[in-house]
Short mmCIF file of C-alpha atoms and ligand atoms in Angstrom, two decimals:
data_model
loop_
_atom_site.label_atom_id
_atom_site.label_comp_id
_atom_site.label_asym_id
_atom_site.label_seq_id
_atom_site.Cartn_x
_atom_site.Cartn_y
_atom_site.Cartn_z
CA UNK A 2 -0.02 -0.01 0.01
CA UNK A 3 1.16 3.43 -0.87
CA UNK A 4 1.60 5.42 2.38
CA UNK A 5 -0.91 8.24 2.95
CA UNK A 6 0.72 11.70 2.95
CA UNK A 7 -0.40 13.57 6.03
CA UNK A 8 -0.52 17.28 6.93
CA UNK A 9 -0.87 18.36 10.51
CA UNK A 10 -3.07 21.40 11.30
CA UNK A 11 -1.31 23.22 14.15
CA UNK A 12 1.32 22.50 16.76
CA UNK A 13 -1.31 21.28 19.28
CA UNK A 14 0.21 19.42 22.25
CA UNK A 15 -1.69 16.20 21.54
CA UNK A 16 -0.46 16.11 18.00
CA UNK A 17 3.13 16.95 18.83
CA UNK A 18 3.47 14.54 21.72
CA UNK A 19 1.19 11.61 20.90
CA UNK A 20 -0.67 11.51 17.64
CA UNK A 21 2.12 12.47 15.18
CA UNK A 22 4.87 10.42 16.84
CA UNK A 23 2.41 7.47 16.78
CA UNK A 24 1.69 7.92 13.11
CA UNK A 25 5.33 8.37 12.27
CA UNK A 26 6.06 4.83 13.58
CA UNK A 27 3.95 3.40 10.73
CA UNK A 28 4.93 2.60 7.18
CA UNK A 29 1.34 3.48 6.20
CA UNK A 30 1.65 7.15 7.26
CA UNK A 31 4.04 9.73 5.75
CA UNK A 32 3.78 12.91 7.75
CA UNK A 33 4.81 15.51 5.12
CA UNK A 34 4.03 18.85 6.75
CA UNK A 35 2.86 20.78 9.78
CA UNK A 36 1.26 24.24 9.82
CA UNK A 37 0.92 26.80 12.58
CA UNK A 38 -0.42 30.33 12.87
CA UNK A 39 3.27 31.16 13.54
CA UNK A 40 5.83 29.84 11.06
CA UNK A 41 8.48 29.59 13.81
CA UNK A 42 6.29 27.22 15.84
CA UNK A 43 5.65 25.00 12.81
CA UNK A 44 9.40 24.99 12.04
CA UNK A 45 10.24 24.05 15.64
CA UNK A 46 7.77 21.12 15.61
CA UNK A 47 8.98 19.96 12.16
CA UNK A 48 12.59 20.01 13.45
CA UNK A 49 11.73 18.22 16.70
CA UNK A 50 9.85 15.39 14.98
CA UNK A 51 11.70 15.26 11.61
CA UNK A 52 8.87 16.50 9.42
CA UNK A 53 9.96 17.87 6.03
CA UNK A 54 7.75 20.98 5.53
CA UNK A 55 6.67 23.70 7.87
CA UNK A 56 3.94 26.25 6.92
CA UNK A 57 3.14 29.58 8.60
CA UNK A 58 -0.62 29.36 7.91
CA UNK A 59 -3.18 26.61 7.88
CA UNK A 60 -4.36 27.76 4.38
CA UNK A 61 -0.86 27.09 2.94
CA UNK A 62 -0.91 23.57 4.28
CA UNK A 63 -4.34 22.92 2.74
CA UNK A 64 -3.13 24.18 -0.63
CA UNK A 65 -0.17 21.69 -0.70
CA UNK A 66 -0.95 19.20 -3.49
CA UNK A 67 1.45 16.69 -1.98
CA UNK A 68 -0.94 16.11 0.97
CA UNK A 69 -3.71 13.48 0.99
CA UNK A 70 -5.06 13.78 4.49
CA UNK A 71 -5.21 16.29 7.31
CA UNK A 72 -5.14 15.63 11.03
CA UNK A 73 -7.11 18.44 12.77
CA UNK A 74 -6.29 18.92 16.47
CA UNK A 75 -7.44 22.55 16.64
CA UNK A 76 -9.57 23.87 19.55
CA UNK A 77 -13.05 22.48 19.41
CA UNK A 78 -14.70 25.50 17.81
CA UNK A 79 -12.41 25.16 14.79
CA UNK A 80 -13.01 21.43 14.26
CA UNK A 81 -15.94 21.88 11.75
CA UNK A 82 -14.75 25.07 10.01
CA UNK A 83 -11.25 23.80 9.29
CA UNK A 84 -12.49 20.28 8.46
CA UNK A 85 -14.78 21.85 5.89
CA UNK A 86 -11.89 23.96 4.57
CA UNK A 87 -9.72 20.89 4.31
CA UNK A 88 -12.49 18.92 2.54
CA UNK A 89 -13.00 21.78 0.09
CA UNK A 90 -9.28 21.46 -0.76
CA UNK A 91 -9.87 17.76 -1.46
CA UNK A 92 -8.22 16.43 1.67
CA UNK A 93 -9.53 13.61 3.87
CA UNK A 94 -9.74 14.62 7.53
CA UNK A 95 -9.15 12.84 10.78
CA UNK A 96 -10.56 15.35 13.28
CA UNK A 97 -10.02 15.40 17.02
CA UNK A 98 -12.83 14.71 19.34
CA UNK A 99 -15.39 16.15 19.81
CA UNK A 100 -15.94 16.54 16.13
CA UNK A 101 -17.97 19.73 16.72
CA UNK A 102 -19.36 21.85 19.54
CA UNK A 103 -22.94 20.84 18.82
CA UNK A 104 -24.64 18.12 16.75
CA UNK A 105 -26.17 20.74 14.50
CA UNK A 106 -22.72 22.11 13.74
CA UNK A 107 -21.50 18.53 13.01
CA UNK A 108 -24.41 18.19 10.56
CA UNK A 109 -22.59 20.72 8.33
CA UNK A 110 -20.06 17.95 7.55
CA UNK A 111 -22.73 15.78 5.83
CA UNK A 112 -22.20 17.04 2.32
CA UNK A 113 -18.39 17.21 2.61
CA UNK A 114 -18.30 13.62 3.89
CA UNK A 115 -19.72 12.42 0.60
CA UNK A 116 -16.58 13.76 -1.18
CA UNK A 117 -13.77 12.83 1.28
CA UNK A 118 -13.38 10.60 4.32
CA UNK A 119 -14.08 12.34 7.64
CA UNK A 120 -13.78 10.68 11.02
CA UNK A 121 -13.55 11.55 14.67
CA UNK A 122 -10.28 10.62 16.39
CA UNK A 123 -11.47 8.31 19.13
CA UNK A 124 -8.20 6.43 19.40
CA UNK A 125 -9.54 4.33 22.28
CA UNK A 126 -11.59 2.16 19.92
CA UNK A 127 -8.33 1.09 18.17
CA UNK A 128 -6.68 -0.22 21.33
CA UNK A 129 -6.67 -4.01 21.64
CA UNK A 130 -7.84 -3.74 25.29
CA UNK A 131 -11.15 -2.18 24.23
CA UNK A 132 -11.57 -4.72 21.42
CA UNK A 133 -10.81 -7.71 23.73
CA UNK A 134 -13.14 -6.37 26.47
CA UNK A 135 -15.94 -6.24 23.87
CA UNK A 136 -15.14 -9.74 22.57
CA UNK A 137 -15.44 -11.05 26.15
CA UNK A 138 -18.81 -9.30 26.55
CA UNK A 139 -20.02 -10.71 23.21
CA UNK A 140 -18.91 -14.19 24.33
CA UNK A 141 -21.44 -14.09 27.23
CA UNK A 142 -18.73 -14.66 29.85
CA UNK A 143 -20.01 -11.90 32.14
CA UNK A 144 -23.62 -12.67 31.41
CA UNK A 145 -26.21 -10.02 30.43
CA UNK A 146 -25.02 -6.48 30.74
CA UNK A 147 -26.63 -4.37 33.45
CA UNK A 148 -24.48 -1.32 34.17
CA UNK A 149 -21.41 0.62 33.35
CA UNK A 150 -19.60 2.96 35.69
CA UNK A 151 -17.03 5.42 34.26
CA UNK A 152 -14.72 7.93 35.86
CA UNK A 153 -12.37 10.26 34.05
CA UNK A 154 -10.72 13.23 35.74
CA UNK A 155 -7.65 15.54 35.80
CA UNK A 156 -6.82 18.78 37.50
CA UNK A 157 -6.35 21.80 35.26
CA UNK A 158 -7.05 25.37 36.34
CA UNK A 159 -4.81 27.09 33.80
CA UNK A 160 -6.81 30.07 32.47
CA UNK A 161 -4.88 29.90 29.21
CA UNK A 162 -5.78 26.27 28.48
CA UNK A 163 -8.36 25.70 25.77
CA UNK A 164 -10.37 23.48 28.15
CA UNK A 165 -11.01 26.54 30.44
CA UNK A 166 -12.27 28.82 27.69
CA UNK A 167 -16.01 28.72 27.27
CA UNK A 168 -16.11 30.61 23.92
CA UNK A 169 -13.88 28.08 22.06
CA UNK A 170 -15.68 24.85 23.14
CA UNK A 171 -14.04 24.32 26.58
CA UNK A 172 -15.32 22.34 29.52
CA UNK A 173 -15.10 18.77 30.75
CA UNK A 174 -18.18 17.33 29.12
CA UNK A 175 -16.80 18.03 25.57
CA UNK A 176 -13.25 17.25 26.53
CA UNK A 177 -13.65 13.94 28.37
CA UNK A 178 -17.41 13.35 28.83
CA UNK A 179 -17.33 12.44 25.16
CA UNK A 180 -15.24 9.37 26.05
CA UNK A 181 -17.82 8.13 28.56
CA UNK A 182 -20.50 8.50 25.92
CA UNK A 183 -18.48 6.69 23.28
CA UNK A 184 -17.57 3.89 25.78
CA UNK A 185 -21.26 3.30 26.55
CA UNK A 186 -22.19 3.05 22.93
CA UNK A 187 -19.17 0.82 22.23
CA UNK A 188 -19.70 -1.76 24.94
CA UNK A 189 -23.52 -1.78 25.01
CA UNK A 190 -23.46 -1.69 21.19
CA UNK A 191 -26.59 0.51 21.16
CA UNK A 192 -27.67 4.10 21.58
CA UNK A 193 -28.98 5.65 24.83
CA UNK A 194 -32.68 6.49 24.87
CA UNK A 195 -32.54 9.26 27.50
CA UNK A 196 -30.02 10.94 29.79
CA UNK A 197 -29.90 13.20 32.84
CA UNK A 198 -26.96 15.28 33.99
CA UNK A 199 -25.70 17.19 37.02
CA UNK A 200 -23.18 19.86 36.06
CA UNK A 201 -20.98 22.09 38.26
CA UNK A 202 -19.46 25.09 36.47
CA UNK A 203 -16.27 26.95 37.33
CA UNK A 204 -17.49 30.33 38.44
CA UNK A 205 -14.63 32.22 36.77
CA UNK A 206 -14.19 30.25 33.58
CA UNK A 207 -17.92 29.46 33.01
CA UNK A 208 -17.05 25.97 31.74
CA UNK A 209 -18.36 22.75 33.24
CA UNK A 210 -15.73 21.44 35.59
CA UNK A 211 -17.55 18.37 37.03
CA UNK A 212 -20.30 16.57 35.21
CA UNK A 213 -22.09 13.40 36.40
CA UNK A 214 -24.70 11.71 34.28
CA UNK A 215 -27.04 8.74 34.03
CA UNK A 216 -27.78 7.25 30.67
CA UNK A 217 -30.56 4.75 29.95
CA UNK A 218 -29.56 2.36 27.23
CA UNK A 219 -32.82 0.34 27.44
CA UNK A 220 -33.27 -3.34 28.21
CA UNK A 221 -32.34 -2.62 31.86
CA UNK A 222 -28.92 -1.24 30.95
CA UNK A 223 -27.63 1.86 32.74
CA UNK A 224 -24.46 3.92 32.45
CA UNK A 225 -23.31 6.32 35.19
CA UNK A 226 -20.33 8.55 34.71
CA UNK A 227 -18.38 11.40 36.38
CA UNK A 228 -15.93 13.53 34.52
CA UNK A 229 -14.06 16.39 36.05
CA UNK A 230 -11.39 18.88 34.99
CA UNK A 231 -10.74 19.82 38.66
CA UNK A 232 -10.23 16.48 40.52
CA UNK A 233 -7.42 14.12 41.07
CA UNK A 234 -6.26 12.42 37.87
CA UNK A 235 -8.12 9.13 37.57
CA UNK A 236 -9.76 6.98 34.96
CA UNK A 237 -11.58 3.67 35.03
CA UNK A 238 -14.31 1.77 33.18
CA UNK A 239 -16.32 -0.91 34.97
CA UNK A 240 -18.78 -3.07 33.02
CA UNK A 241 -21.15 -5.07 35.24
CA UNK A 242 -22.94 -8.10 33.87
CA UNK A 243 -25.17 -10.68 35.62
CA UNK A 244 -22.30 -13.16 35.95
CA UNK A 245 -19.14 -11.11 35.99
CA UNK A 246 -17.51 -7.75 35.57
CA UNK A 247 -14.77 -6.25 33.37
CA UNK A 248 -12.61 -3.43 34.60
CA UNK A 249 -10.35 -1.49 32.21
CA UNK A 250 -7.45 -0.08 34.29
CA UNK A 251 -6.33 2.77 32.00
CA UNK A 252 -9.16 2.96 29.49
CA UNK A 253 -8.50 6.31 27.79
CA UNK A 254 -4.81 7.34 28.08
CA UNK A 255 -3.40 3.88 27.55
CA UNK A 256 0.39 4.45 27.49
CA UNK A 257 2.09 3.79 24.10
CA UNK A 258 5.21 2.31 25.69
CA UNK A 259 4.10 -0.11 28.41
CA UNK A 260 1.65 -2.99 28.63
CA UNK A 261 -1.93 -2.37 29.81
CA UNK A 262 -4.36 -4.58 31.75
CA UNK A 263 -8.01 -5.35 32.05
CA UNK A 264 -9.54 -7.46 34.78
CA UNK A 265 -12.34 -10.10 34.37
CA UNK A 266 -14.01 -11.03 37.68
CA UNK A 267 -16.67 -13.63 38.34
CA UNK A 268 -17.36 -11.99 41.68
CA UNK A 269 -16.78 -15.16 43.65
CA UNK A 270 -14.64 -13.28 46.18
CA UNK A 271 -14.82 -9.76 47.54
CA UNK A 272 -12.26 -7.10 46.62
CA UNK A 273 -10.13 -8.07 43.64
CA UNK A 274 -9.31 -11.59 44.75
CA UNK A 275 -11.38 -13.36 42.10
CA UNK A 276 -10.28 -11.04 39.31
CA UNK A 277 -8.25 -12.45 36.40
CA UNK A 278 -5.82 -9.98 34.87
CA UNK A 279 -5.34 -9.94 31.09
CA UNK A 280 -2.22 -8.12 29.99
CA UNK A 281 -1.85 -6.50 26.59
CA UNK A 282 1.50 -6.03 25.00
CA UNK A 283 2.54 -2.48 24.35
CA UNK A 284 0.29 -0.90 21.73
CA UNK A 285 0.13 2.66 20.44
CA UNK A 286 -3.52 3.55 19.90
CA UNK A 287 -2.57 6.70 18.01
CA UNK A 288 -0.45 4.68 15.53
CA UNK A 289 -3.29 2.17 15.11
CA UNK A 290 -5.73 4.98 14.57
CA UNK A 291 -3.55 6.61 11.86
CA UNK A 292 -3.10 3.22 10.16
CA UNK A 293 -6.86 2.51 10.15
CA UNK A 294 -7.63 5.89 8.57
CA UNK A 295 -4.81 5.51 6.03
CA UNK A 296 -6.05 2.02 5.03
CA UNK A 297 -9.56 3.39 4.57
CA UNK A 298 -8.27 6.15 2.34
CA UNK A 299 -6.43 3.63 0.19
CA UNK A 300 -9.58 1.41 0.02
CA UNK A 301 -7.88 -1.45 1.84
CA UNK A 302 -10.38 -1.53 4.72
CA UNK A 303 -13.42 0.65 5.44
CA UNK A 304 -13.59 2.58 8.73
CA UNK A 305 -15.54 0.95 11.58
CA UNK A 306 -16.84 4.37 12.61
CA UNK A 307 -17.33 7.31 10.21
CA UNK A 308 -18.75 10.82 10.47
CA UNK A 309 -22.33 9.58 11.10
CA UNK A 310 -21.10 7.91 14.32
CA UNK A 311 -19.59 11.25 15.32
CA UNK A 312 -22.94 13.06 14.86
CA UNK A 313 -24.71 10.43 17.05
CA UNK A 314 -22.17 11.06 19.83
CA UNK A 315 -22.70 14.79 19.57
CA UNK A 316 -26.48 14.33 19.90
CA UNK A 317 -25.99 12.70 23.25
CA UNK A 318 -23.59 15.45 24.44
CA UNK A 319 -26.29 17.95 23.39
CA UNK A 320 -28.94 16.06 25.38
CA UNK A 321 -26.72 16.10 28.48
CA UNK A 322 -26.39 19.86 28.20
CA UNK A 323 -30.18 20.31 27.70
CA UNK A 324 -30.64 18.28 30.89
CA UNK A 325 -28.48 20.82 32.75
CA UNK A 326 -30.90 23.58 31.65
CA UNK A 327 -34.11 21.62 32.31
CA UNK A 328 -32.94 19.62 35.38
CA UNK A 329 -34.84 16.70 33.80
CA UNK A 330 -34.35 13.58 31.76
CA UNK A 331 -33.81 14.43 28.12
CA UNK A 332 -34.53 12.25 25.13
CA UNK A 333 -31.55 11.77 22.83
N1 LIG B 417 -7.39 12.12 21.41
C1 LIG B 417 -6.70 12.54 22.44
O1 LIG B 417 -6.07 11.75 23.19
C2 LIG B 417 -6.73 13.97 22.81
C3 LIG B 417 -6.00 14.42 23.91
C4 LIG B 417 -5.90 15.78 24.10
C5 LIG B 417 -6.59 16.68 23.30
N2 LIG B 417 -7.39 16.19 22.33
C6 LIG B 417 -8.14 17.11 21.44
O2 LIG B 417 -7.18 17.80 20.61
C7 LIG B 417 -7.52 19.13 20.42
C8 LIG B 417 -6.31 19.99 20.84
O3 LIG B 417 -6.02 19.74 22.20
P1 LIG B 417 -4.58 20.21 22.80
O4 LIG B 417 -4.67 20.06 24.30
O5 LIG B 417 -3.51 19.52 22.10
O6 LIG B 417 -4.64 21.78 22.52
P2 LIG B 417 -3.47 22.87 22.41
O7 LIG B 417 -2.17 22.30 22.79
O8 LIG B 417 -3.96 24.05 23.10
O9 LIG B 417 -3.38 23.14 20.82
C9 LIG B 417 -4.36 23.77 20.08
C10 LIG B 417 -3.66 24.40 18.92
O10 LIG B 417 -4.62 25.02 18.15
C11 LIG B 417 -4.05 26.18 17.49
N3 LIG B 417 -5.05 27.26 17.66
C12 LIG B 417 -5.66 27.90 16.68
N4 LIG B 417 -6.48 28.80 17.15
C13 LIG B 417 -6.39 28.81 18.51
C14 LIG B 417 -6.96 29.55 19.56
N5 LIG B 417 -7.95 30.47 19.30
N6 LIG B 417 -6.65 29.24 20.82
C15 LIG B 417 -5.78 28.29 21.08
N7 LIG B 417 -5.10 27.55 20.11
C16 LIG B 417 -5.44 27.81 18.83
C17 LIG B 417 -2.72 26.39 18.13
O11 LIG B 417 -1.73 25.96 17.23
P3 LIG B 417 -0.74 26.98 16.37
O12 LIG B 417 -0.35 28.03 17.37
O13 LIG B 417 0.35 26.08 15.98
O14 LIG B 417 -1.52 27.50 15.24
C18 LIG B 417 -2.68 25.48 19.32
O15 LIG B 417 -1.42 24.98 19.51
C19 LIG B 417 -8.76 19.36 21.22
O16 LIG B 417 -9.85 19.27 20.33
C20 LIG B 417 -8.87 18.24 22.19
O17 LIG B 417 -10.13 17.83 22.54
C21 LIG B 417 -7.43 14.85 22.08
#
């Protein structure tokens, strides 16, 4: 397969430290160029990572005929506008999560997505630990699914951070609540019917800093999650079935350089004594994500989740925010 020639839209931290190094490990991805609003920043990132070209504007990158696909890790309010600009230039786009600020905004991608490939960068679905956990659920080993519990938190009160800026799509729900929603849809393999949320906002930033929610997936299946941008760093997924439970130890930020673990427990002993650990060899979910998108561009294997999946996820995030306003259950 001819490697896909990638252009990187901005010097965003996630791109510079995780996604681009992951892609550069792969023979399927050729990272050709990076662009920044400041040419010096683009040059510095290009030099650091060994990327050939550096552009001083996003538009210059999109005009480069040598580029097949764009990775878009801009602040959330620029996901849709710059994905549309890239699509208009004939480039495929792997866009960071959340794909938009609202589902209506994400709908604007519909037409462009008929011309080029557009997908949301939920790297977690590419990690073998998620895929194995779902295989175990499908096998029936933990019985019928009843509930999921998800926690995801970190502590960040930097007023300059994009997560603490309300006007550019900040807040914990869009930043990490989106992972809880995607996890529920992935492991229950269905869509929630209705949701209710409790949201605490930072008084100075105006963004949601702690969000808890209940989601009704029907057939007696419930998901409860808490995400916070101002709590001790922690992350976990628990899936409870009638006969067993699966716990994913580091479900979202799985390290690219050390093995990870999940636990399967039949509940025969309290605590963790009856839990069986399954260890996964080192895997870089960002490399795997870049490879999957590159294969889809070259027609070797279609994407498991495309832009329509991203819109479904946004609809749920919208419903959670409506619930904050109404203090009531909201249909999705
Ligand atoms: N999948 C994951 O694991 C993961 C992890 C973290 C973040 N993310 C997502 O990735 C995106 C970027 O997150 P990040 O933490 O890497 O952000 P970041 O370091 O703040 O980078 C955002 C970049 O966007 C550019 N930019 C353009 N307009 C801007 C504006 N008005 N304000 C600030 N920056 C602006 C800047 O690049 P230039 O100066 O070079 O133009 C900046 O470096 C977000 O959508 C986030 O949700 C995903």
